XYZ file of C-alpha atoms in Angstrom:
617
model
C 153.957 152.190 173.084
C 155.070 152.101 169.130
C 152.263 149.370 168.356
C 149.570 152.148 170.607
C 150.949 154.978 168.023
C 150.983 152.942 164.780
C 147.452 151.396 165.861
C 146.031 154.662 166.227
C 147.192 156.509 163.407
C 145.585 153.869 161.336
C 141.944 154.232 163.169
C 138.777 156.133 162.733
C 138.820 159.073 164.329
C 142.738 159.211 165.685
C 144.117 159.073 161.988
C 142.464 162.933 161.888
C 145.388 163.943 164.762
C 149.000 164.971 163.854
C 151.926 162.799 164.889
C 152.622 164.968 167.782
C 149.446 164.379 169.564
C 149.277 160.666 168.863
C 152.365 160.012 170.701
C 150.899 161.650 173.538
C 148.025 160.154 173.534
C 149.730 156.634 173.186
C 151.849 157.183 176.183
C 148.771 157.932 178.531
C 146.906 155.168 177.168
C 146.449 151.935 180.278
C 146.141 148.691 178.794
C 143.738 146.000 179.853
C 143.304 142.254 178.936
C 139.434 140.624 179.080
C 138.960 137.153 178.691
C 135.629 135.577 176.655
C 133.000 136.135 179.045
C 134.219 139.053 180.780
C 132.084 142.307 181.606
C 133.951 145.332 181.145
C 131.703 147.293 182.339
C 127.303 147.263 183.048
C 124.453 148.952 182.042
C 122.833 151.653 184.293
C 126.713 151.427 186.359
C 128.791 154.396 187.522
C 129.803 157.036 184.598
C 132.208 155.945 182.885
C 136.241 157.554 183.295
C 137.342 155.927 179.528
C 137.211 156.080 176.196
C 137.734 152.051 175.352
C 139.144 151.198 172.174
C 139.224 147.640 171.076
C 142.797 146.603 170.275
C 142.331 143.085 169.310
C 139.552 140.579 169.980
C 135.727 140.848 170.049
C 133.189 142.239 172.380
C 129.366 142.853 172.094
C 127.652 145.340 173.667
C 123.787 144.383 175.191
C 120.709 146.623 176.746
C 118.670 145.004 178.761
C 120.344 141.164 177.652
C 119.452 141.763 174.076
C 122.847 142.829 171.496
C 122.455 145.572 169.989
C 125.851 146.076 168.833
C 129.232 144.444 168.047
C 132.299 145.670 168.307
C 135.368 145.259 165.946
C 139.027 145.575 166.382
C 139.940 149.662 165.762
C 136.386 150.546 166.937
C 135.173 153.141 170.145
C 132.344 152.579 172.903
C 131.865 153.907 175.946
C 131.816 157.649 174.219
C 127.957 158.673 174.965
C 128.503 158.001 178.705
C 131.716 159.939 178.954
C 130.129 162.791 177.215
C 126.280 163.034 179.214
C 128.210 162.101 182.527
C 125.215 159.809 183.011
C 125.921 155.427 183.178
C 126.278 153.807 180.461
C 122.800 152.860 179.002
C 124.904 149.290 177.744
C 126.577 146.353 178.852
C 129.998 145.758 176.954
C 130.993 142.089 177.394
C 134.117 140.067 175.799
C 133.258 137.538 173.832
C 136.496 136.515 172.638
C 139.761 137.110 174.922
C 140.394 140.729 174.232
C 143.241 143.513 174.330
C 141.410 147.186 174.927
C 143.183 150.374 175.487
C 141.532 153.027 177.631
C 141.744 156.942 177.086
C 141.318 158.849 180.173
C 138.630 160.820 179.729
C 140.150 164.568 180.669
C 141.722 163.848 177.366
C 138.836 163.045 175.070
C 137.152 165.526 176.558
C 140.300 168.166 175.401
C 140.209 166.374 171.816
C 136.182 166.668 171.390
C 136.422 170.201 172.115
C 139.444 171.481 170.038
C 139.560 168.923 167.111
C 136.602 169.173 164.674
C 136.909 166.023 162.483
C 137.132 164.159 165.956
C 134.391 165.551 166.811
C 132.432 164.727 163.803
C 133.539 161.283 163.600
C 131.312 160.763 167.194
C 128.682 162.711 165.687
C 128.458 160.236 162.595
C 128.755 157.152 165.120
C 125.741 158.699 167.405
C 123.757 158.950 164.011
C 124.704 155.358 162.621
C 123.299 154.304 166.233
C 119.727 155.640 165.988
C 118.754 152.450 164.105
C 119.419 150.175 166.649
C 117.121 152.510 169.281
C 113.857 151.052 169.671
C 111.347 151.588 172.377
C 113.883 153.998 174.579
C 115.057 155.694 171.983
C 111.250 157.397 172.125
C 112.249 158.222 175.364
C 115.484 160.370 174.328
C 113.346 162.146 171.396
C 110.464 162.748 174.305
C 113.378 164.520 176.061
C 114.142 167.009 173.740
C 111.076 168.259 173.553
C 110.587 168.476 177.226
C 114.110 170.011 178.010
C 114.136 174.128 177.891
C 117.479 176.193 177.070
C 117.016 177.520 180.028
C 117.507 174.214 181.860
C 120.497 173.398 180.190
C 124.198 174.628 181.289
C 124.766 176.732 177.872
C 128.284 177.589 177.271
C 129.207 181.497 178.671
C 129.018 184.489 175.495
C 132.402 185.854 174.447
C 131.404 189.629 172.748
C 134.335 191.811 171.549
C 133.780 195.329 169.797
C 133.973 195.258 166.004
C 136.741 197.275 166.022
C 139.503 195.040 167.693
C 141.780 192.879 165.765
C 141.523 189.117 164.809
C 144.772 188.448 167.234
C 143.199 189.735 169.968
C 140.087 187.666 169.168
C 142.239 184.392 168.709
C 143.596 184.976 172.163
C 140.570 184.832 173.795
C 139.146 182.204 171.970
C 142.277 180.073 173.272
C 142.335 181.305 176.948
C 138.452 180.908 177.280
C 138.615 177.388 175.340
C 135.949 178.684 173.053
C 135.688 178.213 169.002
C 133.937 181.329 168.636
C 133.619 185.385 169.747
C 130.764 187.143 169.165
C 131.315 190.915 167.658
C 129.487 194.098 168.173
C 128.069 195.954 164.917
C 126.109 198.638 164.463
C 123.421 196.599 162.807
C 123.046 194.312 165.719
C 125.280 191.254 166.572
C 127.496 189.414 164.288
C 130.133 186.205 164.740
C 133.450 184.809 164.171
C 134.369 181.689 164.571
C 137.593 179.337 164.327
C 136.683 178.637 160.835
C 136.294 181.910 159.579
C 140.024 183.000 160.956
C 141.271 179.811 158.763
C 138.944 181.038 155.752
C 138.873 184.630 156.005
C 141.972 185.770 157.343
C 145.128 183.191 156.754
C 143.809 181.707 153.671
C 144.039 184.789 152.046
C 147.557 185.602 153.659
C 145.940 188.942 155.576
C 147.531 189.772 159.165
C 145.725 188.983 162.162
C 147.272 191.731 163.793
C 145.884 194.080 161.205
C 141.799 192.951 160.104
C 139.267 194.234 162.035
C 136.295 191.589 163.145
C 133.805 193.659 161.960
C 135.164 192.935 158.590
C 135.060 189.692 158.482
C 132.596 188.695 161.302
C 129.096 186.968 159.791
C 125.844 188.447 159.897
C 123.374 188.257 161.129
C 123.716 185.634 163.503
C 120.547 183.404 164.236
C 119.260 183.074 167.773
C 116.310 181.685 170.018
C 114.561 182.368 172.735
C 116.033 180.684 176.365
C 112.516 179.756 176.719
C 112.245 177.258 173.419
C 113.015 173.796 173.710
C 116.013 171.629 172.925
C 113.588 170.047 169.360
C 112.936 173.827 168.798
C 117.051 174.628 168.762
C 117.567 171.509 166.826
C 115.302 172.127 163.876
C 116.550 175.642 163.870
C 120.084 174.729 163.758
C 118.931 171.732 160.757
C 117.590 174.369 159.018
C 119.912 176.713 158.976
C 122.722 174.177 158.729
C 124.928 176.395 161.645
C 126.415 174.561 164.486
C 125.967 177.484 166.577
C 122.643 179.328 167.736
C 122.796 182.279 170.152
C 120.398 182.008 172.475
C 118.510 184.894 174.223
C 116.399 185.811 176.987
C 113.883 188.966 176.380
C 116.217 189.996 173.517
C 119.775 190.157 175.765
C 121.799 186.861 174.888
C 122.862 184.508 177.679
C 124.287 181.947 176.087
C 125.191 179.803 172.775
C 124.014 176.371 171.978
C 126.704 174.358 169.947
C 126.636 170.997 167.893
C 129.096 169.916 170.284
C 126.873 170.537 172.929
C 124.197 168.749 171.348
C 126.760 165.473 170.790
C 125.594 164.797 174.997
C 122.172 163.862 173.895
C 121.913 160.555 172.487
C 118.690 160.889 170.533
C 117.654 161.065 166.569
C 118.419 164.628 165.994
C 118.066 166.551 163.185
C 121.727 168.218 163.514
C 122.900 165.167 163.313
C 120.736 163.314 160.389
C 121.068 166.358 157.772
C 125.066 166.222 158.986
C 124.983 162.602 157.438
C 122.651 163.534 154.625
C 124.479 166.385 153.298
C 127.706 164.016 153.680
C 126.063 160.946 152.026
C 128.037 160.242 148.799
C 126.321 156.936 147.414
C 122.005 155.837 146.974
C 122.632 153.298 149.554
C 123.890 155.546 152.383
C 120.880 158.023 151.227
C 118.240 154.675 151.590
C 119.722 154.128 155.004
C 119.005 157.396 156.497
C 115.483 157.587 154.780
C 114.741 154.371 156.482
C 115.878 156.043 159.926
C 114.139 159.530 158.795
C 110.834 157.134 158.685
C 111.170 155.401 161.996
C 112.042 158.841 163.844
C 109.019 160.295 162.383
C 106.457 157.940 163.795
C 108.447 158.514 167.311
C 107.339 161.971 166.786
C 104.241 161.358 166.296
C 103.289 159.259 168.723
C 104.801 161.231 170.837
C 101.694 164.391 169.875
C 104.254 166.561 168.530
C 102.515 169.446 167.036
C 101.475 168.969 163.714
C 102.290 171.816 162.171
C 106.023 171.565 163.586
C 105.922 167.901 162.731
C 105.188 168.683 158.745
C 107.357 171.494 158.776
C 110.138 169.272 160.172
C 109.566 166.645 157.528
C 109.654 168.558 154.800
C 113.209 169.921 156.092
C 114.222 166.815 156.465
C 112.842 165.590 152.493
C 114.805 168.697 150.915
C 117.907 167.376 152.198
C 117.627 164.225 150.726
C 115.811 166.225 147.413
C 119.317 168.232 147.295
C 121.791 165.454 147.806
C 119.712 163.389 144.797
C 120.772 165.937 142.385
C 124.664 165.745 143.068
C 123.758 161.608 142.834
C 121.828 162.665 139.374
C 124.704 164.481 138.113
C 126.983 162.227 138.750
C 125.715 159.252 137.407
C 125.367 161.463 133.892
C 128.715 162.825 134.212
C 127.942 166.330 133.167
C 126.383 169.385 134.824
C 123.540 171.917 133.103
C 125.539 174.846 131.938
C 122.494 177.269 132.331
C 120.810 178.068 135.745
C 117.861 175.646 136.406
C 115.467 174.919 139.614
C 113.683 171.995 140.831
C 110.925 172.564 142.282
C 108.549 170.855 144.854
C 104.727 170.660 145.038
C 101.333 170.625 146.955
C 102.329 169.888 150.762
C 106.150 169.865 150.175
C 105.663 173.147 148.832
C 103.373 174.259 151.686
C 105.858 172.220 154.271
C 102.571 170.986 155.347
C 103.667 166.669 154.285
C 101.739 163.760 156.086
C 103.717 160.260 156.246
C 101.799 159.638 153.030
C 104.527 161.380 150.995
C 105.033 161.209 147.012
C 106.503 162.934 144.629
C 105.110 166.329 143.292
C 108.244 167.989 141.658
C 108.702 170.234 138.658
C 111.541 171.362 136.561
C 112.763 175.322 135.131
C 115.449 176.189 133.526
C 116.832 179.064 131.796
C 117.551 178.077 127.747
C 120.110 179.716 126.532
C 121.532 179.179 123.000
C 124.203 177.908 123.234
C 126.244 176.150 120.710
C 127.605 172.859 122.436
C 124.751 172.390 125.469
C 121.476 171.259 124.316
C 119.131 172.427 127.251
C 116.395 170.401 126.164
C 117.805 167.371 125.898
C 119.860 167.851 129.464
C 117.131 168.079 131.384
C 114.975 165.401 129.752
C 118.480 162.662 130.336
C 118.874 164.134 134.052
C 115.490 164.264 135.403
C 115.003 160.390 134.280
C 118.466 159.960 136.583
C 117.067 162.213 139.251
C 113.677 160.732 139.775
C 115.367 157.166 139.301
C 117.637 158.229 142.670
C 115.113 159.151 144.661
C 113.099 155.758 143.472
C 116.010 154.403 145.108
C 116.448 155.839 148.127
C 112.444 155.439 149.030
C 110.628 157.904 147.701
C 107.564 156.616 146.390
C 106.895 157.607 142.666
C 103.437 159.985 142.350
C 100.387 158.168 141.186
C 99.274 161.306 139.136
C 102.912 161.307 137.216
C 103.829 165.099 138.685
C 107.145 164.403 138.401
C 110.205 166.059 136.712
C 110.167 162.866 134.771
C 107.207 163.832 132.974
C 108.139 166.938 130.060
C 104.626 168.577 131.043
C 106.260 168.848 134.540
C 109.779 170.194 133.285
C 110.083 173.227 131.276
C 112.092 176.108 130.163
C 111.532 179.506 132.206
C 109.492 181.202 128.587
C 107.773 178.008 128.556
C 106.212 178.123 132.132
C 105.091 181.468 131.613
C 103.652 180.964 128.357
C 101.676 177.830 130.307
C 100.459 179.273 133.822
C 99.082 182.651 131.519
C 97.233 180.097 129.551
C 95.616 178.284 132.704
C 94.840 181.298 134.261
C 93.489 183.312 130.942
C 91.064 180.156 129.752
C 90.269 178.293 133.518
C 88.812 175.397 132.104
C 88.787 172.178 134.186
C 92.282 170.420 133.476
C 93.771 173.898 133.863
C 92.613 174.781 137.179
C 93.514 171.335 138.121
C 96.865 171.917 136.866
C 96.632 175.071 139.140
C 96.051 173.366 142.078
C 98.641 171.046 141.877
C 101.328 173.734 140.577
C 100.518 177.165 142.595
C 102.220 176.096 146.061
C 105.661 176.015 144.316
C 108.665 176.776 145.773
C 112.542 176.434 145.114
C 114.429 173.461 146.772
C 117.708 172.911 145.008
C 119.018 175.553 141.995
C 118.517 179.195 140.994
C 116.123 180.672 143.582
C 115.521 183.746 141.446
C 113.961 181.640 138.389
C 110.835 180.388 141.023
C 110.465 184.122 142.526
C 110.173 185.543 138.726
C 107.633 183.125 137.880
C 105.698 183.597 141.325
C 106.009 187.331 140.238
C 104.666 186.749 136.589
C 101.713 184.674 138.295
C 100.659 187.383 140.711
C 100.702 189.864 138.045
C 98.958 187.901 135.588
C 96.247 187.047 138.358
C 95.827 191.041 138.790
C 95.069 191.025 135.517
C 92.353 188.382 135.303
C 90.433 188.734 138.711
C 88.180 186.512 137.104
C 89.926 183.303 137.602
C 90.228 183.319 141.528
C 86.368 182.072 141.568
C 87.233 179.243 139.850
C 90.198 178.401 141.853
C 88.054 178.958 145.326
C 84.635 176.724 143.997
C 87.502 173.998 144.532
C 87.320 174.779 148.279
C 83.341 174.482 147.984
C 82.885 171.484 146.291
C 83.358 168.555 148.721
C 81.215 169.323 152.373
C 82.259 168.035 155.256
C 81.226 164.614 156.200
C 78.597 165.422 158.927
C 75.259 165.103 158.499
C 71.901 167.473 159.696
C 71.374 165.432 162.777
C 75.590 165.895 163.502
C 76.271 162.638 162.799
C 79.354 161.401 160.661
C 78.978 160.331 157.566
C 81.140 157.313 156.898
C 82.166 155.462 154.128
C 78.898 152.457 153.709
C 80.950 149.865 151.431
C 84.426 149.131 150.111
C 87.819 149.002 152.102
C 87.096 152.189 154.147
C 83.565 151.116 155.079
C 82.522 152.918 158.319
C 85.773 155.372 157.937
C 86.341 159.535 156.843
C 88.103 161.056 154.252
C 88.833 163.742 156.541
C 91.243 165.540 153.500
C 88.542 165.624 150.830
C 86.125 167.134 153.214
C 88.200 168.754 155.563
C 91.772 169.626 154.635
C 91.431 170.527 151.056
C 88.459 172.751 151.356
C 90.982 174.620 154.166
C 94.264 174.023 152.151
C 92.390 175.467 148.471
C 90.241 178.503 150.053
C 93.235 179.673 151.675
C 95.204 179.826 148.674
C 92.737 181.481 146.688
C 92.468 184.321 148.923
C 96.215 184.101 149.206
C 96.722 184.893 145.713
C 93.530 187.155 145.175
C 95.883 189.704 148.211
C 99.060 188.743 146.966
C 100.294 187.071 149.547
C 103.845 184.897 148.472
C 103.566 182.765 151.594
C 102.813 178.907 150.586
C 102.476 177.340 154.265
C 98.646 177.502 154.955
C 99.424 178.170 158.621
C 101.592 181.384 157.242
C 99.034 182.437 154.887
C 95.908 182.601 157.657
C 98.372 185.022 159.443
C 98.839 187.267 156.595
C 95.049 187.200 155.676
C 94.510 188.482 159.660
C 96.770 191.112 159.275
C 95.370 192.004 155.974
C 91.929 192.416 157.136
C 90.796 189.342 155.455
C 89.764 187.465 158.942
C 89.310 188.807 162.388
C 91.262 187.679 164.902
C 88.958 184.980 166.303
C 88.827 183.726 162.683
C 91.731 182.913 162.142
C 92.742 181.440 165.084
C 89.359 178.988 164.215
C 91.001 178.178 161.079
C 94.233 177.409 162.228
C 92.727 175.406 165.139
C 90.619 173.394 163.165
C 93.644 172.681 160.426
C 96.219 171.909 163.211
C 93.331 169.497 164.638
C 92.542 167.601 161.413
C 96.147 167.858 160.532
C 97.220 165.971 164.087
C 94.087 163.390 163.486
C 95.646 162.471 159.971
C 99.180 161.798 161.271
C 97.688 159.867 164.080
C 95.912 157.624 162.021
C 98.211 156.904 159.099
C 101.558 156.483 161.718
C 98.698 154.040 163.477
C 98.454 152.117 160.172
C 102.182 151.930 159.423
C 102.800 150.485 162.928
C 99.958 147.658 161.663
C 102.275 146.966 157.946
C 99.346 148.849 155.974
C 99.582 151.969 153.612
C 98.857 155.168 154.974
C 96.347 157.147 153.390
C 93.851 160.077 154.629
C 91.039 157.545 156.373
C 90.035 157.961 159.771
C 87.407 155.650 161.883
C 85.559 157.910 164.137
C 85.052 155.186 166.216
C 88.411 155.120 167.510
C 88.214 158.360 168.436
C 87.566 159.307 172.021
C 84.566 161.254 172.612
C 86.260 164.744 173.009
C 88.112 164.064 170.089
C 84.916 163.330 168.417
C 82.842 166.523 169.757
C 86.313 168.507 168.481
C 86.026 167.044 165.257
C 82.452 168.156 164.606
C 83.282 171.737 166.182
C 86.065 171.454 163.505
C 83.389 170.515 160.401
C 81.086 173.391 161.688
C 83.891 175.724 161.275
C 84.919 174.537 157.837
C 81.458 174.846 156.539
C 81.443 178.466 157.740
C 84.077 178.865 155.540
C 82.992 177.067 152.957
C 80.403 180.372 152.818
C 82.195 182.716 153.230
C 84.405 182.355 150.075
C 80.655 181.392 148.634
C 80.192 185.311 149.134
C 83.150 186.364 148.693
C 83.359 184.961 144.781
C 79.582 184.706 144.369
C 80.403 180.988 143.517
C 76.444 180.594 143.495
C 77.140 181.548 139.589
C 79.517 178.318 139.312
C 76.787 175.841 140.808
């Protein structure tokens, strides 16, 4: 089998295997011959026993008589089936006479689980596929969030005391085939894994035999509850960017969820988009994924995910591709910044509160130092015209009102930001509380994390010492009712485009999203997700109990009515935008939504107490 051995060392994902395992491989490899027109296997058949790889020839493979894929010489298939156990969800048909060689699958199985850039390279492959899913690939994201840890055969816990040795931990990690042990500290539970032997202990020519895992075991390690979904472990595991989550029932652990794991499920999944995001190396690989990012997030919502999970997932998602722009930026100028800097995202990014009618709201600090051959200044002005280009590029659609790093109002050093948000907050004129409200739900998403926490620090101290700004800040809140009229009837648009429609964020969201704030900031709060910031303002005293849970409600519920409309209006090719026809509402979603407008004007006086805003009319 010297043409199997030379074949595979030349192919996508064998290449990542020493010569020692290829040879094996190559002499348990069966050889099979198709000619054009021959099924080698069908769609909804027995699981498949094989790994195929395509030796020579061409073969397509079809769901339900349609193609939706072809495959070339050098190239897999039949992977997802081998790894679920479940038939193949394809038909894979010759279409030219054909040469295939088929890996038992005892084998793959052994390479998946002990070779990590083999089992990446399926990863990548499962990713690549989630364009081509259509109508039951809803299905498989449906599953996820239907399927609980607890229903799923989670691989056993390995826990060794912190004081053995790393040998000891490697030997148990190769008799119980697992890639990680679990170590007892006194501050709870930490982890080592294969990777941290490599980095932590050879790398740096120590002695197995001689560290302790408590000194080089991470912590702390992140966990969930057995009762949270397989969506809830895959968000957490996204954001985090792990590949392992511990997973717990009433606080003892029972298991650990792995990426591997998560390979069985053939489904848009974040572990596996923000894998190929944080990989991506050129604009056109980012623009590929955005385009997938989009059509997974309309699954979602059609689906009824919850709305508040469903923005906080987006925005996850739209910091990836924020983070991997700036490497793009960079390179395409050549040079890095040689002082720390932060870019810094806006309004419902910052809140992780985004719709599907995303822009960009973005802002620049930096720290200028004088320094003899770096011109700060000028840096920043040459890369954030390359940054905001890239993410032109990969989809991002530019912001209407120009808040973009682009834009030197929007970009400034960290003594110039200070010098600006004292000067809003000391003379609150109009275009400075406007400015306010566009810039005071700012957080960090790429760069020096501590420049945005000493500015949110400066601002909370300067607000302490000007109480009298906040009422300006909340008679935003106040100043556009809720569209319902005396007799509780909406009040819809009565000409133009949106005749007979609600702009449910003018007179519903943003009276929520800007009251909150302001009492936010008036008790301190750092919290920018609304959701988060209700919570604190309970615990505070702010808002009972029954309150809060009003305001959330009625946020969640406009928040679910303005994804359901706007993914309703992408489906029909028009722009999404913050309209709603009450007509196409049912009639309990229609006596919810007036519950929800009550509730928002009892808010709405409230904070007219609370600042005496009767002074501002």
């Amino acid at each position: 089998m010297l043409d199997a051995e030379r074949f595979l060392s030349e192919i996508e994902p064998f290449n990542y295997l020493d010569k020692k395992e290829i040879q094996s491989i190559a002499h348990n490899l069966l050889v099979e011959y198709y000619k054009k027109g021959d099924v080698i296997f069908k769609e909804g058949s027995s699981p498949l026993d094989f790994l195929y790889i395509l030796r020579s020839g061409s073969l397509v493979l079809e769901r339900e008589g349609e193609v939706i894929e072809y495959i070339h010489e050098g190239e897999c298939f039949g992977y997802i089936s081998l790894m679920t156990s479940s038939p193949p969800s394809s038909t894979a048909k010759a279409i030219e006479d054909s040469v295939v060689f088929l890996l038992n699958k005892k084998i793959f199985n052994k390479l998946i689980s002990t070779n990590e850039n083999f089992r990446e390279y399926f990863a990548r492959k499962l990713a690549k596929r989630m364009q081509n899913v259509a109508s039951k690939g809803l299905s498989s994201v449906e599953r996820h969030r239907e399927i609980s840890l607890e229903d799923i055969n989670l691989r056993p816990i390995l826990v060794m005391e912190g004081n053995q040795r790393v040998e000891e931990a490697i030997k148990e990690m190769v008799s119980k085939d697992s890639t990680y042990v679990l170590v007892k500290l006194p501050e709870g539970m930490g982890i080592i894994t294969e990777r941290d032997v490599l980095r932590k202990v050879l790398a740096k020519g120590l002695r197995p035999e001689e560290v302790k895992l408590k000194d080089v075991a991470s912590f702390p390690v992140v966990w969930i509850e057995s009762k949270s979904t397989l969506y809830d472990a895959m968000v957490l595991m996204a954001r985090h960017g792990i590949r392992k989550l511990l997973v717990k029932k009433n606080g003892d652990p029972v298991g650990v969820l792995e990426d591997r794991d998560l390979i069985a499920y053939e489904s848009k999944n974040a572990v596996l988009l923000i894998k190929e995001i944080d990989k991506a190396k050129t604009v056109e690989d980012l623009k590929y994924l955005y385009g997938l990012v989009k059509e997974q997030t309309l699954d979602l919502v059609f689906q009824g995910t919850d709305p508040e999970r469903l923005g906080e997932y987006i925005s996850e998602i739209n910091d990836r591709f924020m983070k991997r722009a700036v490497y793009v930026a960079m390179n395409r100028l050549g040079e890095e910044p040689l002082v720390p800097f932060s870019i810094m995202v806006l309004g419902s990014e910052g809140r992780k509160e985004q719709s599907l009618r995303t822009d960009q709201d973005n802002a620049l600090i930096y720290q200028d130092y004088p320094l003899l051959d770096f011109d700060s200044k000028n840096y920043f002005e040459s890369f954030s015209k390359a940054y905001i280009d890239t993410l032109l590029e990969i989809g991002f659609p530019p912001c209407p009102g120009n808040v973009m790093i682009s834009n030197p109002f929007w970009r400034r050093s960290a003594k110039e930001w200070r010098s600006a948000v004292k000067d809003w907050i000391e003379k609150p004129k109009e275009e400075n509380i406007l400015n306010v409200a566009i810039f005071f739900d700012f957080r960090n998403v790429f760069g020096d994390q501590s420049l945005t926490e000493d500015l949110w620090s400066f601002i909370l101290q300067t607000l302490k010492e000007n109480p009298g700004f906040l009422p300006f800040l909340a008679v935003d809140a106040v100043r556009f009712k809720p569209p319902i009229g005396f007799f509780g009837d909406f009040v819809v648009e009565k000409t133009g485009e949106h005749k007979g429609e609600i702009e449910i964020k003018k007179g519903g969201i943003f009276p929520i999203t800007q009251g909150i704030r302001a009492l936010a900031l008036e008790m301190g709060i750092g919290k920018r997700n609304t959701f988060e910031r209700i919570e604190e303002l309970k615990r505070l005293g702010v808002f009972s109990e029954e309150h809060a849970k009003d305001l959330k409600e009625a946020y969640r519920f406009l928040l679910s009515l303005r994804f359901k409309f706007q993914a309703q209006k992408i489906k029909e090719g028009k722009e999404p935008d913050n309209y709603i026809n009450p007509n196409r509402l049912s009639r309990a979603e229609k006596n919810t939504l007036k519950d929800v407008f009550k509730i928002i004007k009892e808010f709405q006086e409230f904070l007219y107490e609370r600042y005496n805003l009767r002074f501002f009319e």
